[in-house]
Amino acid sequence: MKSILITGGAGFIGSHVVRLFVNRYPDATIVNIDSLTYAGNLENLRDVAARPNYRFVKADICDYAQVQRALADFAVTGIVHLAAESHVDRSITDPFVFARTNVIGTLTLLQAAKEYWNGHYDGRLFYHVSTDEVYGSLDHGGFFTETTPYDPKSPYSASKAASDHFVRAFHNTYKLPVVVSNCSNNYGPYQFPEKLIPLFINNIRHNKPLPVYGRGENVRDWLFVEDHARAIDVIFHRGRIGDTYNIGGFNEWKNIDLIRVMIRVVDRLLGRPEGASEKLITYVTDRAGHDLRYAIDSTKLKTELGWEPSLQFEEGLEKTVKWYLDNQAWLDGVTSGDYQKYYEQMYKI
Ligand code: NAD
Ligand code: DAU
């Protein structure tokens, strides 16, 4: 009987991974460890919460004793590690919490797994979920491949890069069986509305200004979150130990172009005249150290493991906008309380 520990399962991507694994592997126990920070929300998992193969443990990944206990209590055989502080703007305001969770938290999990498995590594795996931001920023040409040297530029990406290095160091030094993936920007249901796409959908709906950093010239490479979850499943089960896989959909968008498409879709679904919300576009001070462009080359994942994105971007965006419009109660739930304070301090518009 397999027992898979997923960290950060109450967050955006983690909730999709938990849902996929709970549904797909009824004979495995899926244990979700999450400390429920502002970004963690058990509502994201309401549909699987009562399943017999699902368990939730409220715990901090920086707490060695709690992690050790969970590994032993559930006889964990595999770990999918997603728990992190994930928002670049917050890392600019408070980098320390990023070092704590992303670096010390990852190190705590690695050490606990090493001690718990104690050299019996057969059928064991530590899967670390990382980001393309560790590779730095691209100019107008080229792609990040698995061999692109690390060059993180924000406190967030620096903390993720440090965690990736620890994961590889544990493989090299202690032979801990690990695999790492680095993915591009995700979008889809259950994303906390501090990130571009859900924030802007919510603001368009409420006729609030759309704060575009700089001139909106930065480029991001967008992937539907369920495709990321599928890639994690494929790599977890068939990836080569010690290897790294880039995940992305070859889907680059300049922010301002993406924002205009979003405006069209939201306006249409709300029955507003085409382009009615264009007037909400508000250029604001740029993000400090704003990376110009990310673009992922995921050829290795396609050729070696046969993974490809399932959705075209237009289809994924339409699905995503519909989900947020249909789930206003979810949005209201996560935008009450502290969110308002964050929003006022962050945007002042
Ligand atoms: P998220 O912020 O939505 O969720 C993070 C989750 O981790 C939350 O449920 C939170 O409660 C939990 N958490 C935070 N600190 C914790 C701690 N100390 N102990 C236990 N749980 C804790 O993040 P996300 O966007 O779903 O990202 C998940 C992972 O994927 C991260 O590692 C991130 O770096 C990576 N990633 C994200 C993207 C993206 O576009 N969002 C792209 C590539 C990689
Ligand atoms: O590339 C993967 C990364 O993608 C993940 O590792 C991060 O966890 C995730 O947050 C995301 O980082 P970004 O910084 O690219 O995502 P964000 O949604 O914050 O911003 C996307 C782009 O939109 C970026 O160029 C900044 C811009 N932006 C963002 C916000 C929130 C704006 O112009 N205005 C905004 O209000």
Short mmCIF file of C-alpha atoms and ligand atoms in Angstrom, two decimals:
data_model
loop_
_atom_site.label_atom_id
_atom_site.label_comp_id
_atom_site.label_asym_id
_atom_site.label_seq_id
_atom_site.Cartn_x
_atom_site.Cartn_y
_atom_site.Cartn_z
CA MET A 1 0.00 0.00 0.00
CA LYS A 2 1.48 3.32 -1.07
CA SER A 3 1.29 6.39 1.08
CA ILE A 4 2.01 9.70 -0.61
CA LEU A 5 2.59 12.88 1.37
CA ILE A 6 1.72 16.08 -0.50
CA THR A 7 2.87 19.34 1.10
CA GLY A 8 0.96 22.56 0.41
CA GLY A 9 -2.07 20.60 -0.75
CA ALA A 10 -4.49 23.32 0.36
CA GLY A 11 -2.89 25.86 -1.98
CA PHE A 12 -3.56 26.53 -5.64
CA ILE A 13 -1.49 23.89 -7.46
CA GLY A 14 -1.36 21.55 -4.47
CA SER A 15 -5.15 21.24 -4.37
CA HIS A 16 -5.22 20.15 -8.02
CA VAL A 17 -2.45 17.61 -7.36
CA VAL A 18 -4.27 16.23 -4.29
CA ARG A 19 -7.53 15.96 -6.24
CA LEU A 20 -5.83 14.16 -9.14
CA PHE A 21 -3.99 11.70 -6.87
CA VAL A 22 -7.01 10.99 -4.63
CA ASN A 23 -9.16 10.23 -7.68
CA ARG A 24 -6.53 8.37 -9.65
CA TYR A 25 -4.99 6.25 -6.89
CA PRO A 26 -7.83 4.96 -4.67
CA ASP A 27 -5.52 2.29 -3.22
CA ALA A 28 -2.96 4.82 -2.06
CA THR A 29 -3.29 7.02 1.03
CA ILE A 30 -2.91 10.67 0.07
CA VAL A 31 -1.76 12.75 3.03
CA ASN A 32 -1.97 16.52 2.70
CA ILE A 33 0.28 18.50 5.06
CA ASP A 34 -0.43 22.20 5.09
CA SER A 35 -0.09 24.91 7.74
CA LEU A 36 -2.95 26.92 6.16
CA THR A 37 -1.25 30.27 5.64
CA TYR A 38 -3.24 33.05 3.96
CA ALA A 39 -2.80 31.06 0.71
CA GLY A 40 -4.03 27.73 2.06
CA ASN A 41 -7.75 27.04 1.95
CA LEU A 42 -9.45 23.72 2.69
CA GLU A 43 -12.44 24.89 0.63
CA ASN A 44 -10.21 24.13 -2.40
CA LEU A 45 -10.54 20.44 -1.50
CA ARG A 46 -14.15 20.26 -0.41
CA ASP A 47 -15.02 17.67 -3.11
CA VAL A 48 -12.38 15.16 -1.95
CA ALA A 49 -12.27 15.89 1.79
CA ALA A 50 -14.46 12.91 2.74
CA ARG A 51 -12.74 10.33 0.55
CA PRO A 52 -11.48 7.28 2.45
CA ASN A 53 -7.98 7.56 0.93
CA TYR A 54 -7.51 11.25 1.87
CA ARG A 55 -6.00 12.60 5.11
CA PHE A 56 -5.28 16.16 6.18
CA VAL A 57 -2.63 17.13 8.73
CA LYS A 58 -2.33 20.77 9.76
CA ALA A 59 1.41 21.15 10.22
CA ASP A 60 4.28 23.48 9.45
CA ILE A 61 6.96 21.96 7.21
CA CYS A 62 9.59 23.81 9.26
CA ASP A 63 8.61 21.80 12.33
CA TYR A 64 10.86 18.72 12.26
CA ALA A 65 8.95 16.80 14.93
CA GLN A 66 5.59 17.29 13.20
CA VAL A 67 6.99 16.22 9.84
CA GLN A 68 8.69 13.15 11.39
CA ARG A 69 5.43 12.17 13.07
CA ALA A 70 3.44 12.44 9.83
CA LEU A 71 6.00 10.34 7.94
CA ALA A 72 5.84 7.62 10.58
CA ASP A 73 2.08 7.75 11.27
CA PHE A 74 1.24 7.22 7.61
CA ALA A 75 4.28 5.08 6.67
CA VAL A 76 5.00 7.49 3.84
CA THR A 77 6.66 6.07 0.72
CA GLY A 78 6.67 9.16 -1.49
CA ILE A 79 6.65 12.92 -1.04
CA VAL A 80 5.42 15.60 -3.47
CA HIS A 81 6.66 18.89 -2.05
CA LEU A 82 4.73 22.00 -3.09
CA ALA A 83 4.39 23.99 0.16
CA ALA A 84 6.00 27.38 -0.29
CA GLU A 85 5.59 31.10 -0.10
CA SER A 86 4.85 31.73 -3.75
CA HIS A 87 4.15 35.40 -4.49
CA VAL A 88 7.03 37.52 -5.84
CA ASP A 89 5.58 40.84 -4.59
CA ARG A 90 5.31 39.52 -1.03
CA SER A 91 8.93 38.32 -1.21
CA ILE A 92 9.98 41.89 -2.01
CA THR A 93 8.16 43.16 1.08
CA ASP A 94 9.22 40.38 3.47
CA PRO A 95 11.98 38.06 2.21
CA PHE A 96 12.53 36.37 5.59
CA VAL A 97 9.37 34.29 5.53
CA PHE A 98 10.43 33.05 2.07
CA ALA A 99 13.81 31.90 3.40
CA ARG A 100 12.08 30.21 6.33
CA THR A 101 9.43 28.25 4.45
CA ASN A 102 11.11 27.67 1.10
CA VAL A 103 14.66 26.96 2.30
CA ILE A 104 14.41 25.78 5.93
CA GLY A 105 11.07 24.05 5.26
CA THR A 106 12.50 22.12 2.32
CA LEU A 107 15.63 21.23 4.29
CA THR A 108 13.48 20.04 7.20
CA LEU A 109 11.51 17.75 4.90
CA LEU A 110 14.66 16.41 3.25
CA GLN A 111 16.31 15.64 6.56
CA ALA A 112 13.14 14.06 7.97
CA ALA A 113 12.73 11.87 4.85
CA LYS A 114 16.39 10.82 4.98
CA GLU A 115 16.11 9.88 8.67
CA TYR A 116 12.75 8.15 8.26
CA TRP A 117 13.73 6.08 5.20
CA ASN A 118 17.15 5.50 6.74
CA GLY A 119 18.87 4.29 3.57
CA HIS A 120 16.00 1.97 2.53
CA TYR A 121 15.31 3.89 -0.64
CA ASP A 122 13.73 1.22 -2.79
CA GLY A 123 10.34 2.48 -4.01
CA ARG A 124 10.86 5.80 -2.19
CA LEU A 125 10.85 9.25 -3.83
CA PHE A 126 11.18 12.90 -2.80
CA TYR A 127 9.64 15.02 -5.59
CA HIS A 128 10.41 18.74 -5.35
CA VAL A 129 8.14 21.14 -7.26
CA SER A 130 10.01 24.23 -8.39
CA THR A 131 9.70 27.15 -10.75
CA ASP A 132 11.19 28.46 -13.98
CA GLU A 133 12.06 31.70 -12.14
CA VAL A 134 15.23 30.07 -10.76
CA TYR A 135 16.74 30.43 -14.26
CA GLY A 136 16.46 34.23 -14.12
CA SER A 137 15.15 36.46 -16.88
CA LEU A 138 15.37 36.07 -20.65
CA ASP A 139 15.74 38.80 -23.21
CA HIS A 140 13.63 38.53 -26.34
CA GLY A 141 15.05 35.23 -27.64
CA GLY A 142 15.75 31.71 -26.36
CA PHE A 143 14.25 29.34 -23.81
CA PHE A 144 15.09 27.95 -20.39
CA THR A 145 16.24 24.33 -20.66
CA GLU A 146 17.10 21.91 -17.85
CA THR A 147 20.78 22.91 -18.20
CA THR A 148 20.30 26.69 -18.12
CA PRO A 149 22.47 27.99 -15.24
CA TYR A 150 20.57 29.28 -12.22
CA ASP A 151 20.36 33.07 -12.00
CA PRO A 152 17.49 33.93 -9.63
CA LYS A 153 16.67 37.63 -9.39
CA SER A 154 13.92 38.05 -6.75
CA PRO A 155 13.92 37.00 -3.09
CA TYR A 156 11.23 34.44 -4.05
CA SER A 157 13.26 32.87 -6.86
CA ALA A 158 16.45 33.02 -4.77
CA SER A 159 14.68 31.03 -2.03
CA LYS A 160 13.35 28.48 -4.55
CA ALA A 161 16.82 28.16 -6.14
CA ALA A 162 18.35 27.53 -2.70
CA SER A 163 15.76 24.83 -2.02
CA ASP A 164 16.47 23.17 -5.39
CA HIS A 165 20.19 23.11 -4.53
CA PHE A 166 19.48 21.44 -1.18
CA VAL A 167 17.36 18.78 -2.90
CA ARG A 168 20.14 17.96 -5.36
CA ALA A 169 22.74 18.07 -2.58
CA PHE A 170 20.78 15.42 -0.64
CA HIS A 171 20.75 13.22 -3.73
CA ASN A 172 24.46 13.68 -4.34
CA THR A 173 25.55 13.35 -0.72
CA TYR A 174 23.11 10.86 0.83
CA LYS A 175 21.71 9.21 -2.35
CA LEU A 176 18.20 10.33 -1.35
CA PRO A 177 16.01 9.49 -4.38
CA VAL A 178 14.83 12.86 -5.68
CA VAL A 179 13.32 14.38 -8.77
CA VAL A 180 12.83 18.10 -9.50
CA SER A 181 10.53 19.90 -11.93
CA ASN A 182 10.58 23.57 -12.90
CA CYS A 183 7.32 24.91 -14.24
CA SER A 184 6.18 28.13 -15.89
CA ASN A 185 3.27 30.38 -14.76
CA ASN A 186 0.11 28.46 -13.87
CA TYR A 187 -3.46 29.68 -14.16
CA GLY A 188 -6.85 28.14 -13.41
CA PRO A 189 -9.43 27.67 -10.63
CA TYR A 190 -8.52 28.18 -6.94
CA GLN A 191 -5.59 30.55 -7.54
CA PHE A 192 -5.31 33.17 -4.81
CA PRO A 193 -6.34 36.56 -6.27
CA GLU A 194 -3.00 38.23 -5.62
CA LYS A 195 -1.66 36.71 -8.86
CA LEU A 196 -2.28 38.44 -12.18
CA ILE A 197 -5.09 36.38 -13.74
CA PRO A 198 -7.52 35.91 -10.79
CA LEU A 199 -6.79 39.42 -9.49
CA PHE A 200 -7.66 40.99 -12.83
CA ILE A 201 -10.78 38.85 -13.40
CA ASN A 202 -12.05 39.88 -9.96
CA ASN A 203 -11.23 43.56 -10.56
CA ILE A 204 -12.86 43.62 -14.01
CA ARG A 205 -15.99 42.12 -12.52
CA HIS A 206 -16.07 44.81 -9.81
CA ASN A 207 -15.04 47.68 -12.13
CA LYS A 208 -11.85 48.26 -10.16
CA PRO A 209 -8.59 49.58 -11.68
CA LEU A 210 -6.30 46.97 -13.29
CA PRO A 211 -2.78 47.74 -11.98
CA VAL A 212 -0.40 46.97 -14.86
CA TYR A 213 3.24 47.06 -13.73
CA GLY A 214 5.50 49.24 -15.88
CA ARG A 215 4.34 49.29 -19.50
CA GLY A 216 2.92 45.76 -19.45
CA GLU A 217 5.78 44.61 -21.71
CA ASN A 218 6.88 41.65 -19.54
CA VAL A 219 6.34 38.19 -20.98
CA ARG A 220 5.13 35.10 -19.12
CA ASP A 221 4.60 31.53 -20.36
CA TRP A 222 1.19 30.28 -19.17
CA LEU A 223 0.10 26.71 -18.40
CA PHE A 224 -3.32 25.48 -17.25
CA VAL A 225 -2.95 24.18 -13.69
CA GLU A 226 -4.51 20.76 -14.39
CA ASP A 227 -1.86 20.19 -17.05
CA HIS A 228 0.81 20.94 -14.46
CA ALA A 229 -0.82 18.46 -12.06
CA ARG A 230 -0.82 15.81 -14.82
CA ALA A 231 2.86 16.49 -15.50
CA ILE A 232 3.63 16.05 -11.79
CA ASP A 233 1.80 12.72 -11.83
CA VAL A 234 3.77 11.54 -14.88
CA ILE A 235 7.12 12.64 -13.44
CA PHE A 236 6.35 11.26 -9.97
CA HIS A 237 5.61 7.83 -11.42
CA ARG A 238 7.99 7.65 -14.37
CA GLY A 239 10.66 10.33 -13.96
CA ARG A 240 14.30 9.31 -13.70
CA ILE A 241 15.72 9.57 -10.18
CA GLY A 242 18.11 12.49 -9.82
CA ASP A 243 16.74 14.19 -12.94
CA THR A 244 15.14 17.56 -13.62
CA TYR A 245 12.18 18.18 -15.93
CA ASN A 246 11.01 21.52 -17.26
CA ILE A 247 7.22 21.91 -17.56
CA GLY A 248 5.60 24.46 -19.87
CA GLY A 249 3.24 24.84 -22.77
CA PHE A 250 5.17 27.03 -25.24
CA ASN A 251 2.55 29.70 -24.61
CA GLU A 252 4.14 33.13 -24.20
CA TRP A 253 2.08 36.26 -23.68
CA LYS A 254 3.09 39.87 -23.19
CA ASN A 255 1.17 40.99 -20.05
CA ILE A 256 -0.73 43.78 -21.79
CA ASP A 257 -1.87 41.48 -24.61
CA LEU A 258 -3.03 38.87 -22.12
CA ILE A 259 -4.86 41.55 -20.11
CA ARG A 260 -6.71 42.72 -23.24
CA VAL A 261 -7.80 39.16 -24.02
CA MET A 262 -8.97 38.70 -20.41
CA ILE A 263 -10.98 41.92 -20.63
CA ARG A 264 -12.67 40.68 -23.82
CA VAL A 265 -13.60 37.32 -22.29
CA VAL A 266 -14.87 38.74 -18.97
CA ASP A 267 -16.86 41.50 -20.69
CA ARG A 268 -18.45 38.99 -23.07
CA LEU A 269 -19.38 36.57 -20.28
CA LEU A 270 -20.84 39.42 -18.22
CA GLY A 271 -22.83 40.68 -21.21
CA ARG A 272 -20.96 44.01 -21.35
CA PRO A 273 -20.17 45.74 -24.67
CA GLU A 274 -16.86 44.58 -26.20
CA GLY A 275 -13.89 46.39 -24.64
CA ALA A 276 -16.03 48.17 -22.04
CA SER A 277 -13.49 47.44 -19.31
CA GLU A 278 -10.42 48.66 -21.24
CA LYS A 279 -10.79 51.94 -19.34
CA LEU A 280 -9.84 50.11 -16.14
CA ILE A 281 -6.25 49.57 -17.36
CA THR A 282 -4.02 51.62 -15.04
CA TYR A 283 -0.25 51.70 -15.49
CA VAL A 284 1.46 51.70 -12.09
CA THR A 285 5.04 51.71 -10.80
CA ASP A 286 6.92 48.66 -11.98
CA ARG A 287 7.71 45.71 -9.69
CA ALA A 288 11.26 46.12 -8.30
CA GLY A 289 13.72 43.99 -10.31
CA HIS A 290 10.87 42.81 -12.57
CA ASP A 291 12.02 39.83 -14.71
CA LEU A 292 11.40 40.67 -18.36
CA ARG A 293 10.61 37.28 -19.86
CA TYR A 294 10.22 33.61 -18.95
CA ALA A 295 9.95 30.89 -21.61
CA ILE A 296 10.23 27.20 -20.87
CA ASP A 297 11.48 24.50 -23.22
CA SER A 298 9.64 21.35 -22.11
CA THR A 299 10.87 19.14 -24.99
CA LYS A 300 12.54 16.68 -22.62
CA LEU A 301 9.27 15.98 -20.79
CA LYS A 302 7.50 15.41 -24.10
CA THR A 303 10.13 13.19 -25.72
CA GLU A 304 11.08 11.15 -22.63
CA LEU A 305 7.76 10.85 -20.79
CA GLY A 306 5.19 11.72 -23.47
CA TRP A 307 3.57 14.62 -21.57
CA GLU A 308 1.92 17.45 -23.50
CA PRO A 309 -0.49 20.19 -22.43
CA SER A 310 -4.10 19.18 -23.09
CA LEU A 311 -5.65 22.64 -23.43
CA GLN A 312 -5.18 25.51 -25.85
CA PHE A 313 -4.76 28.78 -23.98
CA GLU A 314 -7.99 30.36 -25.27
CA GLU A 315 -9.95 27.35 -24.01
CA GLY A 316 -8.15 27.33 -20.65
CA LEU A 317 -8.69 31.04 -20.15
CA GLU A 318 -12.40 30.81 -20.98
CA LYS A 319 -12.78 27.93 -18.50
CA THR A 320 -10.87 29.89 -15.87
CA VAL A 321 -12.87 33.12 -16.28
CA LYS A 322 -16.13 31.14 -16.11
CA TRP A 323 -14.96 29.41 -12.93
CA TYR A 324 -14.20 32.69 -11.15
CA LEU A 325 -17.46 34.27 -12.29
CA ASP A 326 -19.40 31.21 -11.13
CA ASN A 327 -17.56 31.01 -7.81
CA GLN A 328 -17.93 34.51 -6.43
CA ALA A 329 -18.53 33.03 -2.96
CA TRP A 330 -15.05 31.45 -3.05
CA LEU A 331 -13.54 34.78 -4.12
CA ASP A 332 -15.48 36.66 -1.43
CA GLY A 333 -14.22 34.15 1.16
CA VAL A 334 -10.56 34.66 0.29
CA THR A 335 -10.76 38.42 -0.23
CA SER A 336 -12.23 39.30 3.14
CA GLY A 337 -10.12 40.25 6.18
CA ASP A 338 -6.36 40.44 5.68
CA TYR A 339 -6.63 40.51 1.89
CA GLN A 340 -8.08 44.03 2.02
CA LYS A 341 -5.13 45.26 4.08
CA TYR A 342 -2.67 43.60 1.69
CA TYR A 343 -4.45 45.13 -1.30
CA GLU A 344 -4.45 48.65 0.09
CA GLN A 345 -0.77 48.50 1.08
CA MET A 346 0.27 46.93 -2.21
CA TYR A 347 -1.67 49.01 -4.72
CA LYS A 348 -2.76 52.29 -3.12
CA ILE A 349 -5.17 52.79 -6.07
P1 NAD B 1 0.19 28.79 -3.09
O1 NAD B 1 0.78 30.01 -2.46
O2 NAD B 1 -1.15 28.87 -3.73
O3 NAD B 1 0.07 27.62 -2.00
C1 NAD B 1 1.11 27.34 -1.09
C2 NAD B 1 0.56 26.39 -0.03
O4 NAD B 1 1.63 26.08 0.87
C3 NAD B 1 -0.59 26.98 0.81
O5 NAD B 1 -1.62 26.04 0.96
C4 NAD B 1 0.08 27.29 2.15
O6 NAD B 1 -0.82 27.22 3.24
C5 NAD B 1 1.14 26.19 2.22
N1 NAD B 1 2.26 26.57 3.09
C6 NAD B 1 2.97 27.73 3.06
N2 NAD B 1 3.89 27.71 4.02
C7 NAD B 1 3.80 26.51 4.67
C8 NAD B 1 4.49 25.92 5.74
N3 NAD B 1 5.48 26.54 6.37
N4 NAD B 1 4.13 24.67 6.12
C9 NAD B 1 3.11 24.02 5.49
N5 NAD B 1 2.41 24.54 4.47
C10 NAD B 1 2.75 25.78 4.07
O7 NAD B 1 1.28 28.26 -4.09
P2 NAD B 1 1.12 27.65 -5.57
O8 NAD B 1 1.02 28.74 -6.53
O9 NAD B 1 0.11 26.58 -5.54
O10 NAD B 1 2.57 26.99 -5.74
C11 NAD B 1 2.83 25.69 -5.25
C12 NAD B 1 4.28 25.32 -5.55
O11 NAD B 1 4.49 25.37 -6.96
C13 NAD B 1 5.31 26.27 -4.94
O12 NAD B 1 6.39 25.52 -4.51
C14 NAD B 1 5.68 27.19 -6.09
O13 NAD B 1 7.00 27.68 -5.93
C15 NAD B 1 5.57 26.24 -7.26
N6 NAD B 1 5.25 26.86 -8.57
C16 NAD B 1 4.18 27.72 -8.69
C17 NAD B 1 3.86 28.23 -9.94
C18 NAD B 1 2.66 29.16 -10.14
O14 NAD B 1 2.49 29.69 -11.23
N7 NAD B 1 1.82 29.37 -9.15
C19 NAD B 1 4.63 27.89 -11.06
C20 NAD B 1 5.71 27.04 -10.89
C21 NAD B 1 6.02 26.51 -9.64
O1 DAU B 2 6.97 31.48 -13.50
C1 DAU B 2 6.44 30.77 -12.43
C2 DAU B 2 6.03 31.71 -11.33
O2 DAU B 2 4.88 32.40 -11.79
C3 DAU B 2 5.76 31.02 -10.00
O3 DAU B 2 6.95 30.44 -9.52
C4 DAU B 2 5.23 32.02 -8.96
O4 DAU B 2 4.88 31.34 -7.77
C5 DAU B 2 4.00 32.68 -9.55
O5 DAU B 2 3.53 33.66 -8.64
C6 DAU B 2 4.30 33.32 -10.91
O6 DAU B 2 5.17 34.48 -10.75
P1 DAU B 2 4.90 35.85 -11.54
O7 DAU B 2 5.54 36.94 -10.78
O8 DAU B 2 5.24 35.72 -12.97
O9 DAU B 2 3.28 35.91 -11.43
P2 DAU B 2 2.27 37.11 -11.12
O10 DAU B 2 0.90 36.59 -11.37
O11 DAU B 2 2.55 37.76 -9.83
O12 DAU B 2 2.61 38.17 -12.26
C7 DAU B 2 2.51 37.83 -13.64
C8 DAU B 2 2.96 39.06 -14.43
O13 DAU B 2 1.99 40.11 -14.27
C9 DAU B 2 4.29 39.66 -13.97
O14 DAU B 2 5.01 40.15 -15.09
C10 DAU B 2 3.88 40.82 -13.07
C11 DAU B 2 2.57 41.29 -13.71
N1 DAU B 2 1.60 41.88 -12.76
C12 DAU B 2 1.25 41.13 -11.67
C13 DAU B 2 0.34 41.62 -10.74
C14 DAU B 2 -0.02 40.81 -9.52
C15 DAU B 2 1.03 43.12 -12.99
O15 DAU B 2 1.33 43.78 -14.01
N2 DAU B 2 0.13 43.61 -12.07
C16 DAU B 2 -0.23 42.92 -10.95
O16 DAU B 2 -1.03 43.43 -10.15
#
